[in-house]
Amino acid sequence: MTYFFKAKFLLLLFFLSLLSANLILAFEREDLELQRCQHQCKHQEKFDERQQRECEQRCEDYLEEKQRRQHVEQRREQGYQEEEDGKQYRDNPYLFDEQSWRTVIEEEGGSTKVLERFTRKSNLLRGIDNFRVSLYEANPRTFSLPNHWDAESVSFVTNGYGTITLVKNNNRETFNIKRGDILRIPAGTIVYLVNKDKQEKLQIIDAFSIPGHFETFFGLGGKENPESYFRAFNTEILAAAFNVHSREKVERLFGERKKGVFLRASEKQIRELTKHASSEGGIWPFRGGGRPRGPFNLFDQRPSTSNNFGELYEAKPHEFKQLPELDVGVSFANISRGAMAGPYFNTRAVKVAVVVDGTGWFEMACPHYHPSTSQSFEEQGRSRLQEEEEEEREGESGPQYQKIRGQLSPGTVFVTLVGHPLVVLASNDENLQLVCFEINAEHNERIQLAGKENVIQQLEKEAKELSFGVPEKQVDEVFNSQKESFFFPGPHHRHGGGHAST
Ligand code: CU
């Protein structure tokens, strides 16, 4: 008897020690990562003590953020497991919700947010890892401090009225901007904005192209909030460079704590800042001729596709002279409530869609993603074994398609990979509006899989019959019934809205 209890006790002890060893290991891993990160800070020769401390702080922030995300990820996984019927998905590697935005600046006057790196979510998105998306929002009557980015950008104004000033050597230009304007801002351009409206917020979505990390640089700042990059240099060096005899003058200019990035401006200041603004960026499309630098408005054009169920406005790289360098196309889709766009697929472009208004959902067919084999997305480098397994599966019965599904609301972002069939649906309550950045957009085509222009109807009778194993008539009854093109009445719409909204 005693022997039995002793054995049980020993066993318990053994498990407890295993558990604690695991916990210790986990802590140690994080500790090690932190130490390694902070170690690197210490060995940055150009860092002074203050910068070292800040660097170390950033290491801590980074790890904290990572832990937080892991936690959210776990909770999300549990949630989704309970949620979906039949075809399960634990998470969606193509969907980014409000948790995926990192706030960079949050002030009374405005805010900026950056979407996490695409590969932090899933390795399936490594093809677009050098793209980042950010949101800029300024309150009425504000001026936002001049800064530059180490990245090329394409911007789309989603709301409001303002001016943007672009400064390069010997050149300063100010343009009026409003909803629908597209702007290309070359890397290193010093940019500042004024929201000149009395009521409306000025909102801009930016797509940045940069390998790796991207940063904003403020020169006209102070000690902090924001800090000026001039403070990275010794005062003596600055005094010499500016040819100023008193160091104090330099220290005073850069030594104050500033009032933030978004500053309230007076009527007079706004008048002065905006009075030279030109409205003519150029009439789009710019065929031939010079290279206008200013914005053009997407809504000045006729939609490339439109009917009662939606409209699509597009700026393709070859039509907008500033876009080809980046090979990014920009489009705006307005899907009527209860309606849908697609199914279709893109031949070359990876599409990053940002929801600006409305609610709905998307569905996409993906042969890559298998919820059963995927781990945490952060480390979802698929193992050899998994890839072999997949290849075997493919050998047997062709690829299998996972239904990727995601709810959409303002601020959510989703990615569509090349060749992946996709459909986007608006809820019954409101129109769904999306701004899309199409990466690798040159020569991209949308191949429609339903509707008047669907690609299947171009096949010969024999090809249809052999492929489906039924007479052509039966194929045509399905594929030739829809008379609309691209935008269609959605499933609920057609049945009189009797279905529960999903
Ligand atoms: Cu896929």
PDB file of C-alpha atoms in Angstrom, residues 43-148:
ATOM      1  CA  HIS A  43      27.417  46.472 -29.802  1.00  0.00           C
ATOM      2  CA  GLN A  44      26.077  49.220 -32.001  1.00  0.00           C
ATOM      3  CA  GLU A  45      29.125  51.447 -31.989  1.00  0.00           C
ATOM      4  CA  LYS A  46      27.302  54.518 -33.183  1.00  0.00           C
ATOM      5  CA  PHE A  47      24.803  54.354 -30.313  1.00  0.00           C
ATOM      6  CA  ASP A  48      25.355  56.566 -27.311  1.00  0.00           C
ATOM      7  CA  GLU A  49      24.065  55.540 -23.911  1.00  0.00           C
ATOM      8  CA  ARG A  50      20.600  56.947 -24.438  1.00  0.00           C
ATOM      9  CA  GLN A  51      20.191  55.278 -27.802  1.00  0.00           C
ATOM     10  CA  GLN A  52      21.393  52.019 -26.296  1.00  0.00           C
ATOM     11  CA  ARG A  53      18.735  52.214 -23.639  1.00  0.00           C
ATOM     12  CA  GLU A  54      16.100  52.950 -26.232  1.00  0.00           C
ATOM     13  CA  CYS A  55      17.301  50.073 -28.344  1.00  0.00           C
ATOM     14  CA  GLU A  56      17.038  47.746 -25.354  1.00  0.00           C
ATOM     15  CA  GLN A  57      13.583  49.064 -24.632  1.00  0.00           C
ATOM     16  CA  ARG A  58      12.588  48.296 -28.214  1.00  0.00           C
ATOM     17  CA  CYS A  59      13.767  44.710 -27.698  1.00  0.00           C
ATOM     18  CA  GLU A  60      11.480  44.410 -24.702  1.00  0.00           C
ATOM     19  CA  ASP A  61       8.572  45.984 -26.559  1.00  0.00           C
ATOM     20  CA  TYR A  62       9.086  43.652 -29.441  1.00  0.00           C
ATOM     21  CA  LEU A  63       9.046  40.556 -27.277  1.00  0.00           C
ATOM     22  CA  GLU A  64       6.061  41.754 -25.332  1.00  0.00           C
ATOM     23  CA  GLU A  65       4.200  42.366 -28.557  1.00  0.00           C
ATOM     24  CA  LYS A  66       5.194  38.930 -29.782  1.00  0.00           C
ATOM     25  CA  GLN A  67       3.864  37.279 -26.637  1.00  0.00           C
ATOM     26  CA  ARG A  68       0.674  39.263 -26.864  1.00  0.00           C
ATOM     27  CA  ARG A  69       0.180  38.139 -30.449  1.00  0.00           C
ATOM     28  CA  GLN A  70       0.803  34.513 -29.567  1.00  0.00           C
ATOM     29  CA  HIS A  71      -1.809  34.807 -26.890  1.00  0.00           C
ATOM     30  CA  VAL A  72      -4.315  36.393 -29.264  1.00  0.00           C
ATOM     31  CA  GLU A  73      -3.503  33.740 -31.842  1.00  0.00           C
ATOM     32  CA  GLN A  74      -4.241  30.959 -29.376  1.00  0.00           C
ATOM     33  CA  ARG A  75      -7.514  32.495 -28.334  1.00  0.00           C
ATOM     34  CA  ARG A  76      -8.479  33.026 -31.914  1.00  0.00           C
ATOM     35  CA  GLU A  77      -7.712  29.431 -32.803  1.00  0.00           C
ATOM     36  CA  GLN A  78      -9.951  28.224 -30.022  1.00  0.00           C
ATOM     37  CA  GLY A  79     -12.706  30.590 -31.117  1.00  0.00           C
ATOM     38  CA  TYR A  80     -12.681  29.545 -34.716  1.00  0.00           C
ATOM     39  CA  GLN A  81     -12.695  25.895 -33.831  1.00  0.00           C
ATOM     40  CA  GLU A  82     -16.007  26.367 -32.149  1.00  0.00           C
ATOM     41  CA  GLU A  83     -17.377  28.531 -34.885  1.00  0.00           C
ATOM     42  CA  GLU A  84     -17.314  27.162 -38.411  1.00  0.00           C
ATOM     43  CA  ASP A  85     -19.335  24.307 -39.759  1.00  0.00           C
ATOM     44  CA  GLY A  86     -18.001  21.454 -41.887  1.00  0.00           C
ATOM     45  CA  LYS A  87     -14.882  22.779 -43.511  1.00  0.00           C
ATOM     46  CA  GLN A  88     -12.945  23.962 -40.523  1.00  0.00           C
ATOM     47  CA  TYR A  89     -10.402  26.646 -40.462  1.00  0.00           C
ATOM     48  CA  ARG A  90      -8.457  27.500 -37.394  1.00  0.00           C
ATOM     49  CA  ASP A  91      -7.330  30.816 -38.690  1.00  0.00           C
ATOM     50  CA  ASN A  92      -7.161  32.593 -41.968  1.00  0.00           C
ATOM     51  CA  PRO A  93      -3.691  33.230 -43.367  1.00  0.00           C
ATOM     52  CA  TYR A  94      -5.050  35.838 -45.780  1.00  0.00           C
ATOM     53  CA  LEU A  95      -7.121  37.944 -43.418  1.00  0.00           C
ATOM     54  CA  PHE A  96      -5.897  40.791 -41.224  1.00  0.00           C
ATOM     55  CA  ASP A  97      -8.253  42.273 -38.667  1.00  0.00           C
ATOM     56  CA  GLU A  98      -7.947  45.153 -36.232  1.00  0.00           C
ATOM     57  CA  GLN A  99      -5.450  43.181 -34.120  1.00  0.00           C
ATOM     58  CA  SER A 100      -3.052  43.228 -37.058  1.00  0.00           C
ATOM     59  CA  TRP A 101      -2.590  47.004 -37.062  1.00  0.00           C
ATOM     60  CA  ARG A 102       0.202  48.484 -34.978  1.00  0.00           C
ATOM     61  CA  THR A 103      -0.400  52.034 -33.810  1.00  0.00           C
ATOM     62  CA  VAL A 104       2.655  54.159 -34.538  1.00  0.00           C
ATOM     63  CA  ILE A 105       1.287  57.553 -33.543  1.00  0.00           C
ATOM     64  CA  GLU A 106      -1.856  58.184 -31.547  1.00  0.00           C
ATOM     65  CA  GLU A 107      -2.559  61.802 -30.727  1.00  0.00           C
ATOM     66  CA  GLU A 108      -5.512  64.074 -30.278  1.00  0.00           C
ATOM     67  CA  GLY A 109      -4.910  65.480 -33.729  1.00  0.00           C
ATOM     68  CA  GLY A 110      -4.562  62.221 -35.593  1.00  0.00           C
ATOM     69  CA  SER A 111      -3.027  58.800 -35.844  1.00  0.00           C
ATOM     70  CA  THR A 112      -0.947  56.520 -38.023  1.00  0.00           C
ATOM     71  CA  LYS A 113      -1.091  52.739 -38.052  1.00  0.00           C
ATOM     72  CA  VAL A 114       0.912  50.119 -39.880  1.00  0.00           C
ATOM     73  CA  LEU A 115      -0.277  46.659 -40.824  1.00  0.00           C
ATOM     74  CA  GLU A 116       1.996  43.897 -39.570  1.00  0.00           C
ATOM     75  CA  ARG A 117       4.371  42.286 -42.031  1.00  0.00           C
ATOM     76  CA  PHE A 118       2.553  39.847 -44.250  1.00  0.00           C
ATOM     77  CA  THR A 119       4.897  36.982 -43.391  1.00  0.00           C
ATOM     78  CA  ARG A 120       4.252  37.427 -39.695  1.00  0.00           C
ATOM     79  CA  LYS A 121       0.885  35.966 -40.447  1.00  0.00           C
ATOM     80  CA  SER A 122       1.852  33.302 -42.936  1.00  0.00           C
ATOM     81  CA  ASN A 123       4.737  32.160 -45.066  1.00  0.00           C
ATOM     82  CA  LEU A 124       2.278  31.800 -47.911  1.00  0.00           C
ATOM     83  CA  LEU A 125       2.536  35.588 -48.246  1.00  0.00           C
ATOM     84  CA  ARG A 126       6.316  35.765 -48.601  1.00  0.00           C
ATOM     85  CA  GLY A 127       5.950  36.965 -52.198  1.00  0.00           C
ATOM     86  CA  ILE A 128       4.654  40.341 -50.990  1.00  0.00           C
ATOM     87  CA  ASP A 129       6.733  40.685 -47.852  1.00  0.00           C
ATOM     88  CA  ASN A 130       8.366  43.842 -49.154  1.00  0.00           C
ATOM     89  CA  PHE A 131       4.984  45.577 -49.147  1.00  0.00           C
ATOM     90  CA  ARG A 132       3.493  47.266 -46.129  1.00  0.00           C
ATOM     91  CA  VAL A 133       0.165  48.995 -45.724  1.00  0.00           C
ATOM     92  CA  SER A 134      -0.438  51.958 -43.453  1.00  0.00           C
ATOM     93  CA  LEU A 135      -3.331  54.202 -42.425  1.00  0.00           C
ATOM     94  CA  TYR A 136      -3.083  57.929 -41.880  1.00  0.00           C
ATOM     95  CA  GLU A 137      -5.854  59.906 -40.223  1.00  0.00           C
ATOM     96  CA  ALA A 138      -5.788  63.613 -39.394  1.00  0.00           C
ATOM     97  CA  ASN A 139      -8.491  65.576 -37.631  1.00  0.00           C
ATOM     98  CA  PRO A 140      -9.933  68.795 -39.083  1.00  0.00           C
ATOM     99  CA  ARG A 141      -7.661  71.860 -39.213  1.00  0.00           C
ATOM    100  CA  THR A 142      -4.413  70.056 -38.470  1.00  0.00           C
ATOM    101  CA  PHE A 143      -0.928  70.208 -39.865  1.00  0.00           C
ATOM    102  CA  SER A 144       1.186  67.055 -39.688  1.00  0.00           C
ATOM    103  CA  LEU A 145       4.936  67.409 -39.303  1.00  0.00           C
ATOM    104  CA  PRO A 146       7.250  67.019 -42.294  1.00  0.00           C
ATOM    105  CA  ASN A 147       8.895  63.621 -42.528  1.00  0.00           C
ATOM    106  CA  HIS A 148      10.293  61.207 -45.043  1.00  0.00           C
TER     107      HIS A 148
END
